[in-house]
Short mmCIF file of C-alpha atoms and ligand atoms in Angstrom, two decimals:
data_model
loop_
_atom_site.label_atom_id
_atom_site.label_comp_id
_atom_site.label_asym_id
_atom_site.label_seq_id
_atom_site.Cartn_x
_atom_site.Cartn_y
_atom_site.Cartn_z
CA UNK A 1 0.00 0.00 0.00
CA UNK A 2 1.10 3.50 -0.82
CA UNK A 3 1.89 5.76 2.08
CA UNK A 4 1.09 9.48 1.92
CA UNK A 5 2.62 11.91 4.37
CA UNK A 6 1.88 15.63 4.05
CA UNK A 7 4.26 17.98 5.81
CA UNK A 8 3.62 21.64 6.45
CA UNK A 9 1.70 22.10 3.20
CA UNK A 10 0.85 25.64 2.14
CA UNK A 11 -1.06 26.39 -1.04
CA UNK A 12 -1.87 29.85 -2.37
CA UNK A 13 -3.64 31.06 -5.49
CA UNK A 14 -1.93 34.39 -6.15
CA UNK A 15 -1.79 36.09 -2.77
CA UNK A 16 -4.76 34.12 -1.42
CA UNK A 17 -3.52 31.35 0.88
CA UNK A 18 -6.04 28.53 0.94
CA UNK A 19 -4.15 25.78 2.77
CA UNK A 20 -2.01 26.81 5.67
CA UNK A 21 0.53 24.55 7.30
CA UNK A 22 -1.24 21.25 6.93
CA UNK A 23 0.41 18.17 8.47
CA UNK A 24 -1.17 14.80 7.96
CA UNK A 25 -0.35 11.14 7.58
CA UNK A 26 -3.01 9.39 5.57
CA UNK A 27 -3.76 5.82 6.62
CA UNK A 28 -2.93 3.22 3.98
CA UNK A 29 -5.88 1.51 2.36
CA UNK A 30 -9.61 2.04 2.68
CA UNK A 31 -11.73 5.09 2.01
CA UNK A 32 -10.62 8.39 3.46
CA UNK A 33 -13.35 11.03 3.27
CA UNK A 34 -12.37 14.69 3.07
CA UNK A 35 -15.12 16.85 4.52
CA UNK A 36 -15.62 20.54 5.13
CA UNK A 37 -17.64 23.58 4.14
CA UNK A 38 -17.59 24.91 0.59
CA UNK A 39 -14.38 26.78 -0.17
CA UNK A 40 -12.41 25.27 2.73
CA UNK A 41 -9.79 23.73 0.42
CA UNK A 42 -10.93 20.14 -0.18
CA UNK A 43 -10.38 20.16 -3.94
CA UNK A 44 -7.11 22.03 -3.52
CA UNK A 45 -5.84 19.44 -1.04
CA UNK A 46 -6.85 16.59 -3.34
CA UNK A 47 -5.16 18.20 -6.35
CA UNK A 48 -2.00 18.79 -4.35
CA UNK A 49 -1.57 15.04 -4.01
CA UNK A 50 -0.87 14.31 -7.67
CA UNK A 51 0.30 17.77 -8.64
CA UNK A 52 -2.81 18.63 -10.59
CA UNK A 53 -2.37 22.09 -9.08
CA UNK A 54 0.54 22.51 -11.48
CA UNK A 55 -2.06 23.06 -14.18
CA UNK A 56 -3.22 26.30 -12.56
CA UNK A 57 -1.37 29.50 -13.20
CA UNK A 58 -0.22 31.55 -10.28
CA UNK A 59 -0.37 28.78 -7.70
CA UNK A 60 2.31 28.41 -5.04
CA UNK A 61 2.86 25.19 -3.15
CA UNK A 62 5.21 25.00 -0.17
CA UNK A 63 5.97 22.12 2.14
CA UNK A 64 6.15 18.53 1.03
CA UNK A 65 4.01 15.60 0.08
CA UNK A 66 5.86 12.34 0.61
CA UNK A 67 4.49 9.41 -1.31
CA UNK A 68 6.24 6.25 -0.20
CA UNK A 69 8.93 8.47 1.24
CA UNK A 70 9.58 10.52 -1.89
CA UNK A 71 8.67 14.17 -2.06
CA UNK A 72 6.54 14.68 -5.15
CA UNK A 73 7.44 18.39 -5.12
CA UNK A 74 11.19 17.77 -5.08
CA UNK A 75 12.98 19.03 -8.19
CA UNK A 76 13.22 16.32 -10.83
CA UNK A 77 10.46 14.18 -9.37
CA UNK A 78 8.87 11.92 -11.98
CA UNK A 79 5.47 13.41 -12.82
CA UNK A 80 4.35 10.62 -15.13
CA UNK A 81 5.14 7.97 -12.52
CA UNK A 82 3.25 10.03 -9.96
CA UNK A 83 0.15 10.37 -12.12
CA UNK A 84 0.26 6.63 -12.78
CA UNK A 85 0.43 5.87 -9.09
CA UNK A 86 -2.15 8.42 -8.01
CA UNK A 87 -5.22 8.54 -10.26
CA UNK A 88 -7.93 11.20 -10.31
CA UNK A 89 -11.67 10.90 -10.86
CA UNK A 90 -13.27 14.29 -11.43
CA UNK A 91 -16.59 15.64 -10.29
CA UNK A 92 -18.02 15.44 -13.79
CA UNK A 93 -17.29 12.65 -16.23
CA UNK A 94 -15.29 13.61 -19.26
CA UNK A 95 -15.44 10.82 -21.83
CA UNK A 96 -12.81 11.15 -24.54
CA UNK A 97 -14.23 11.49 -28.06
CA UNK A 98 -13.76 7.81 -28.86
CA UNK A 99 -15.46 4.49 -28.22
CA UNK A 100 -16.24 2.99 -24.84
CA UNK A 101 -13.53 0.39 -25.41
CA UNK A 102 -10.91 2.93 -26.42
CA UNK A 103 -11.64 5.20 -23.46
CA UNK A 104 -10.58 2.41 -21.13
CA UNK A 105 -7.75 1.18 -23.38
CA UNK A 106 -6.44 4.75 -23.44
CA UNK A 107 -6.07 4.62 -19.66
CA UNK A 108 -4.36 1.22 -19.84
CA UNK A 109 -1.82 2.50 -22.36
CA UNK A 110 -1.24 5.46 -20.13
CA UNK A 111 -2.32 8.27 -22.37
CA UNK A 112 -1.37 6.83 -25.73
CA UNK A 113 -4.00 6.11 -28.31
CA UNK A 114 -4.63 2.39 -28.77
CA UNK A 115 -4.14 1.06 -32.29
CA UNK A 116 -6.30 -1.56 -33.97
CA UNK A 117 -3.50 -4.06 -33.50
CA UNK A 118 -3.70 -3.50 -29.76
CA UNK A 119 -7.29 -4.56 -29.65
CA UNK A 120 -6.63 -8.24 -28.99
CA UNK A 121 -4.18 -7.34 -26.27
CA UNK A 122 -6.39 -4.77 -24.57
CA UNK A 123 -9.83 -6.36 -24.65
CA UNK A 124 -9.22 -8.55 -21.58
CA UNK A 125 -7.88 -5.57 -19.68
CA UNK A 126 -10.76 -3.39 -20.81
CA UNK A 127 -13.29 -5.97 -19.63
CA UNK A 128 -11.58 -6.31 -16.26
CA UNK A 129 -11.64 -2.58 -15.58
CA UNK A 130 -15.19 -2.12 -16.83
CA UNK A 131 -16.20 -4.89 -14.43
CA UNK A 132 -14.40 -3.22 -11.54
CA UNK A 133 -16.19 0.02 -12.33
CA UNK A 134 -19.54 -1.80 -12.38
CA UNK A 135 -20.22 -0.97 -16.03
CA UNK A 136 -19.42 -4.14 -17.96
CA UNK A 137 -22.89 -5.68 -18.08
CA UNK A 138 -24.40 -2.48 -19.44
CA UNK A 139 -21.86 -1.93 -22.22
CA UNK A 140 -20.48 -5.32 -23.19
CA UNK A 141 -22.58 -5.41 -26.38
CA UNK A 142 -21.66 -1.93 -27.53
CA UNK A 143 -18.00 -1.47 -26.76
CA UNK A 144 -17.42 0.24 -30.09
CA UNK A 145 -20.16 2.81 -29.60
CA UNK A 146 -19.07 6.37 -28.80
CA UNK A 147 -18.66 6.95 -25.07
CA UNK A 148 -20.60 10.21 -25.38
CA UNK A 149 -23.76 8.16 -25.89
CA UNK A 150 -23.67 6.80 -22.34
CA UNK A 151 -25.80 8.27 -19.56
CA UNK A 152 -24.04 10.57 -17.13
CA UNK A 153 -24.02 7.85 -14.46
CA UNK A 154 -22.48 5.43 -16.93
CA UNK A 155 -19.96 8.03 -18.07
CA UNK A 156 -18.89 8.54 -14.47
CA UNK A 157 -18.28 4.80 -14.14
CA UNK A 158 -16.41 4.88 -17.44
CA UNK A 159 -14.18 7.61 -15.99
CA UNK A 160 -13.58 5.35 -13.02
CA UNK A 161 -12.73 2.43 -15.35
CA UNK A 162 -10.32 4.64 -17.26
CA UNK A 163 -8.67 5.76 -14.03
CA UNK A 164 -8.43 2.13 -12.81
CA UNK A 165 -6.95 1.04 -16.15
CA UNK A 166 -3.86 3.10 -15.39
CA UNK A 167 -3.46 0.72 -12.42
CA UNK A 168 -2.99 3.37 -9.80
CA UNK A 169 -2.40 2.63 -6.13
CA UNK A 170 -4.27 5.66 -4.86
CA UNK A 171 -7.52 7.07 -6.25
CA UNK A 172 -8.44 10.69 -5.71
CA UNK A 173 -12.13 11.32 -6.26
CA UNK A 174 -13.62 14.81 -6.08
CA UNK A 175 -17.34 14.59 -5.34
CA UNK A 176 -17.63 11.77 -7.87
CA UNK A 177 -21.36 11.34 -7.40
CA UNK A 178 -22.49 14.95 -7.33
CA UNK A 179 -23.73 14.93 -10.94
CA UNK A 180 -25.57 11.63 -10.61
CA UNK A 181 -29.11 10.44 -10.04
CA UNK A 182 -29.82 8.41 -6.87
CA UNK A 183 -29.60 5.01 -8.59
CA UNK A 184 -26.24 5.84 -10.19
CA UNK A 185 -25.02 7.17 -6.84
CA UNK A 186 -25.75 3.80 -5.29
CA UNK A 187 -23.95 1.96 -8.08
CA UNK A 188 -20.88 4.19 -7.93
CA UNK A 189 -20.77 3.99 -4.12
CA UNK A 190 -20.88 0.19 -4.34
CA UNK A 191 -17.85 0.27 -6.65
CA UNK A 192 -15.91 2.49 -4.25
CA UNK A 193 -16.78 0.15 -1.42
CA UNK A 194 -15.41 -2.77 -3.45
CA UNK A 195 -12.21 -0.85 -4.21
CA UNK A 196 -11.40 -0.13 -0.58
CA UNK A 197 -9.73 -3.56 -0.21
CA UNK A 198 -7.01 -2.87 -2.72
CA UNK A 199 -6.64 0.90 -2.89
CA UNK A 200 -6.38 4.00 -0.82
CA UNK A 201 -9.33 6.10 -1.98
CA UNK A 202 -9.43 9.77 -1.02
CA UNK A 203 -12.99 10.90 -1.48
CA UNK A 204 -14.07 14.51 -1.28
CA UNK A 205 -17.73 14.76 -0.50
CA UNK A 206 -20.10 17.32 0.92
CA UNK A 207 -22.71 14.67 1.58
CA UNK A 208 -22.39 13.67 5.21
CA UNK A 209 -24.52 10.60 4.78
CA UNK A 210 -22.25 9.43 1.98
CA UNK A 211 -19.23 9.83 4.23
CA UNK A 212 -20.99 7.86 6.94
CA UNK A 213 -21.81 5.11 4.46
CA UNK A 214 -18.35 4.86 2.96
CA UNK A 215 -15.56 6.29 5.05
CA UNK A 216 -13.08 4.32 7.09
CA UNK A 217 -11.28 7.51 8.06
CA UNK A 218 -12.32 11.16 7.97
CA UNK A 219 -10.40 14.39 7.46
CA UNK A 220 -12.24 17.59 8.35
CA UNK A 221 -10.99 20.87 6.88
CA UNK A 222 -12.16 24.30 7.85
CA UNK A 223 -10.90 27.46 6.21
CA UNK A 224 -7.70 25.85 4.97
CA UNK A 225 -6.86 24.21 8.28
CA UNK A 226 -7.00 20.61 9.31
CA UNK A 227 -9.38 20.75 12.24
CA UNK A 228 -9.90 17.10 13.05
CA UNK A 229 -9.15 13.69 11.61
CA UNK A 230 -9.56 10.14 12.76
CA UNK A 231 -11.26 6.80 12.23
CA UNK A 232 -14.80 7.31 10.93
CA UNK A 233 -16.45 5.87 14.00
CA UNK A 234 -14.63 8.19 16.39
CA UNK A 235 -15.06 11.15 14.10
CA UNK A 236 -18.81 10.78 13.77
CA UNK A 237 -19.58 9.60 17.29
CA UNK A 238 -17.17 11.60 19.39
CA UNK A 239 -16.01 14.72 17.51
CA UNK A 240 -13.81 16.91 19.66
CA UNK A 241 -13.58 20.29 17.98
CA UNK A 242 -16.60 22.63 18.24
CA UNK A 243 -16.33 23.35 14.50
CA UNK A 244 -16.59 19.64 13.70
CA UNK A 245 -19.56 19.35 16.04
CA UNK A 246 -21.27 22.32 14.38
CA UNK A 247 -20.61 20.85 10.93
CA UNK A 248 -21.99 17.47 11.91
CA UNK A 249 -25.09 19.15 13.33
CA UNK A 250 -25.65 20.92 10.04
CA UNK A 251 -24.97 24.35 11.54
CA UNK A 252 -22.25 25.10 9.02
CA UNK A 253 -22.19 23.86 5.48
N1 ATP B 1 -7.85 28.32 -9.61
C1 ATP B 1 -8.12 29.09 -8.57
N2 ATP B 1 -7.76 30.40 -8.57
C2 ATP B 1 -8.04 31.19 -7.51
N3 ATP B 1 -8.65 30.79 -6.39
C3 ATP B 1 -9.04 29.51 -6.33
C4 ATP B 1 -8.81 28.59 -7.42
N4 ATP B 1 -9.32 27.39 -7.07
C5 ATP B 1 -9.83 27.55 -5.85
N5 ATP B 1 -9.68 28.81 -5.38
C6 ATP B 1 -10.10 29.32 -4.07
O1 ATP B 1 -9.47 28.53 -3.08
C7 ATP B 1 -10.36 28.27 -1.99
C8 ATP B 1 -10.46 26.76 -1.82
O2 ATP B 1 -11.08 26.22 -2.98
P1 ATP B 1 -11.39 24.68 -3.16
O3 ATP B 1 -11.91 24.51 -4.52
O4 ATP B 1 -10.20 23.90 -2.78
O5 ATP B 1 -12.53 24.47 -2.07
P2 ATP B 1 -13.51 23.24 -1.83
O6 ATP B 1 -13.44 22.92 -0.36
O7 ATP B 1 -13.22 22.16 -2.79
O8 ATP B 1 -14.95 23.90 -2.11
P3 ATP B 1 -16.28 23.22 -2.73
O9 ATP B 1 -16.87 22.40 -1.61
O10 ATP B 1 -17.14 24.40 -3.05
O11 ATP B 1 -15.89 22.43 -3.93
C9 ATP B 1 -11.67 28.95 -2.34
O12 ATP B 1 -11.69 30.19 -1.70
C10 ATP B 1 -11.59 29.13 -3.85
O13 ATP B 1 -12.33 30.25 -4.26
MG1 MG B 2 -14.31 21.33 -4.38
#
């Protein structure tokens, strides 16, 4: 299992500091929910863990994020290896303009387009990842159809399959069910639950009930600070900080 250790992390957009001196060791394996009011820095924290923040202009990151002991922000650190190890599932699905099959094969080839000759080699892999994402039964007869034709719930599972196809060790998921209908939410949650055996899943959610259903461990952020973190049972049943208590009582959202 991959070990993540965040040390004195500061993140600022321009002159606006949004994460201030965050120290945290993330438990290996299982589902770690990241909770907190809107704007508190959940997405920023998630993106700091595979350097997706690099894509923003004018962002400053200080401190370190050690993944298996190596600082991902150290000069010369291997970005491609990092992105392979730490996958990202976004809030909204973004199918690539290609077939269902090729969307997943694209992940497996790590961002290279599959060729026709690859098809025999990739189809077993594609099936395996579509199964893991809970989508196989619905698409097995139309693998060559454009991915854009899938429902949003199916597209979100396709995004998950594509992320899994890279064979990451850690999955970062930013409110992965927020665009979905209740049935799709249940299906996607079931897949995350199944993944918790083999992966560390960091799940940002603003749905408390979802965190209660899924989380093994909870991180609570407030205004860029880590206020409280611990095993889900302790966090929900015996929160210590008044801000956590207020959040859990629905007094701040
Ligand atoms: N690209 C950006 N440029 C400037 N400011 C940003 C940028 N992205 C986020 N911010 C600001 O940083 C703060 C933290 O944002 P972030 O998206 O991490 O919060 P969040 O907890 O994910 O919120 P939400 O629950 O609404 O998704 C907010 O004040 C936000 O406005
Ligand atoms: Mg967010």
